[in-house]
């Protein structure tokens, strides 16, 4: 097709500056609005808190043999996942341990403080092992070095009342030397 | 544009239509521009990598869109929809397989493309910006690989993603918030999936396309960076180079299809049936935060990063920060600087060496990771028998070990080296076991999902949590195994396990074989029955060993009849066929108040419960639920219960140790009552 003859540009520079400014501001506002609304919604997860630390019943004292060998127990609690509510669901696991003849119970989270894998108990070698990056822990949660894990296993507060064990269920940040609970 | 209009005589209708569009769009010029590019020095194979990457990406878009149309991102539907794609939809396994394998091919092609660009110095002026764009594209592709791994919501993806997102939490300052944003909240769930899906199928590919367009435009602007020295005459991109590109694409496709179809070929050769659902990408058991997954590993192309985390063991928190954030960040930063470094005389050599070093390093780390995991596959286990024995005998006490070795330093050092190797082998064995278990769990999940009743609204996890075969062993290990054994008496480890137990072996409890053993004077006081319990001295043991051995009152045939009648009460799954006539005879003997009936209630005899367990419905579902719930109930052992807890009875204000559902699962598992696929 034939190109149209060149048209000289309009001359009023001041008006054109104003026009440019207004076009930029207007265009910016027009796109920023959905962006801002989108960011607002995208940041929503920051407002969410986990089902917070609370004492959850785990088992009876007799179910934890007093042989110093930890036993794994599921942690059962009501749980919500966004719009779904679960009643009495397994939400994680703890290891409980009782020394011979003792009534006090030690509790450890089964979540590896290194990067969050599930720690397993090695009965033969009497230690804990994480299957992911070879962190190992002693039966009382101490570090077996050298270990990729920056800290000992996370001990959980544990209460024994009327022969029943309850544990304060908390999640901790992984990969750092201090034990910091997630909000 | 054309100066003089071409003479338009005798043109057919098709050409006229083409003219019509060309007049209004100018497409001919665009096509010409795209295809008739000069290739200095002629077409070469080394230029194909970029095109194969575009091809791979287009393949991913096509297969991805199709998968998208059948995928549902939520914690109760993700695994389920992928199961449906993989195992039930026509061609689902093929589309998912291509998407899965092509993703891996893309990572390989990326590495090749990068190598070629660096070796040919194609990052130097004026192509710096395009090189940077390429690095960004690489990150985007890796990001899609990472986010895609989670989408099936199986154990494998779930646990790998937990590790990956926990590492993201290590980024200074913003780490924890970043992690929470990616995960979609404090816990993994629906919003982890919806976000990963939005990233995987929307944000990342969208951004990638935008960058790719600029990347290709700039590539065209600068032209191909020809391999020097140029010895052959130039040629045109179309068709010479395109032909080579197409051949390379077909080769990539052939490899991808080969990987998918190889198992089918193997099955065919070995005469096994081909199960399409098992081809292509695997699908693990549904994600379950409460079930450990010891086989957790990232995809192979991230294995080097995974291994990297182990390298820094003993460095504490710094090690993880270094391994996961600092070192990869520095390496990537150095790659971005390559075009600048390349300006110096030796810079190019350095860049080439650096790239090769990164790739070789990653390769070595990958090999290390694989070697650790598969150590048991080629280890000579026998060679470690003595070390193992020594560790066992001494309880791994270093002093005792040293003493046994005569405090000889050389021998101790040798022992330590071997002990270290042994530990690696054991870890590898544990990994093998974990992989095997994961496969079994995955297989079971698929089998359950394929039941005629289909998957309940609660999702596949509900299916597994109500499956006696899946839950029975877990519940038994947690609640029963500290007293009871559950082992086939013929198994090699049976004797040891039964000796260590303090109650009856419940394997095949209720079967005719089990009942025969109960009535066998040789066995009844042994560890498989009452041997390790207070009942070892009880009336039952004495009746079986004394009264029932008296052939005047009990013939062998009668004892057999009672065993068969007991099995008939239990009616466990898969028991041997029971002769109804013998069952009748046994039932009469059981109810006879001169015989079993003198202590036990059975059939319609008048004996009251309270002294000995009820034989009516013995070992049946209802009977088992009853005894697990409360062994002190008068139907069982109101007076003589030996240590068995009442699992289903709550104390004041408490909850029972086992819920009714769990007790039902245990009873069904003990009785062998679970869904069996075809
Ligand atoms: S997550 Fe446990 S060692 Fe890395």
Coordinates of C-alpha atoms in Angstrom, one line a residue, chain B residues 11 50 55 70-71 143 153 158 174 177 189 199 252 262 270 341 351 356 366 381 391 436 474 544 569 612 649:
Chain B
X11 CA -2.3 -15.5 -10.7
X50 CA 19.1 -23.1 20.8
X55 CA 11.4 -27.1 20.5
X70 CA -7.3 -32.3 33.4
X71 CA -5.4 -31.2 36.6
X143 CA 12.1 -22.6 38.4
X153 CA 1.2 -33.8 45.6
X158 CA 5.9 -33.0 49.0
X174 CA 13.2 -11.7 53.9
X177 CA 8.4 -14.1 54.8
X189 CA -1.7 -27.3 51.8
X199 CA 4.0 -20.0 39.1
X252 CA 15.7 -35.2 21.2
X262 CA 11.9 -48.6 27.2
X270 CA 10.2 -60.6 29.1
X341 CA 35.6 -10.9 32.2
X351 CA 35.3 -18.3 31.3
X356 CA 33.6 -26.5 32.5
X366 CA 25.8 -35.8 41.4
X381 CA 28.7 -57.2 52.3
X391 CA 30.7 -53.4 66.7
X436 CA 11.0 -50.2 48.0
X474 CA 1.6 -49.0 61.5
X544 CA -3.9 -78.9 76.4
X569 CA -15.8 -69.2 64.0
X612 CA -12.4 -68.1 80.0
X649 CA -11.7 -47.4 76.9

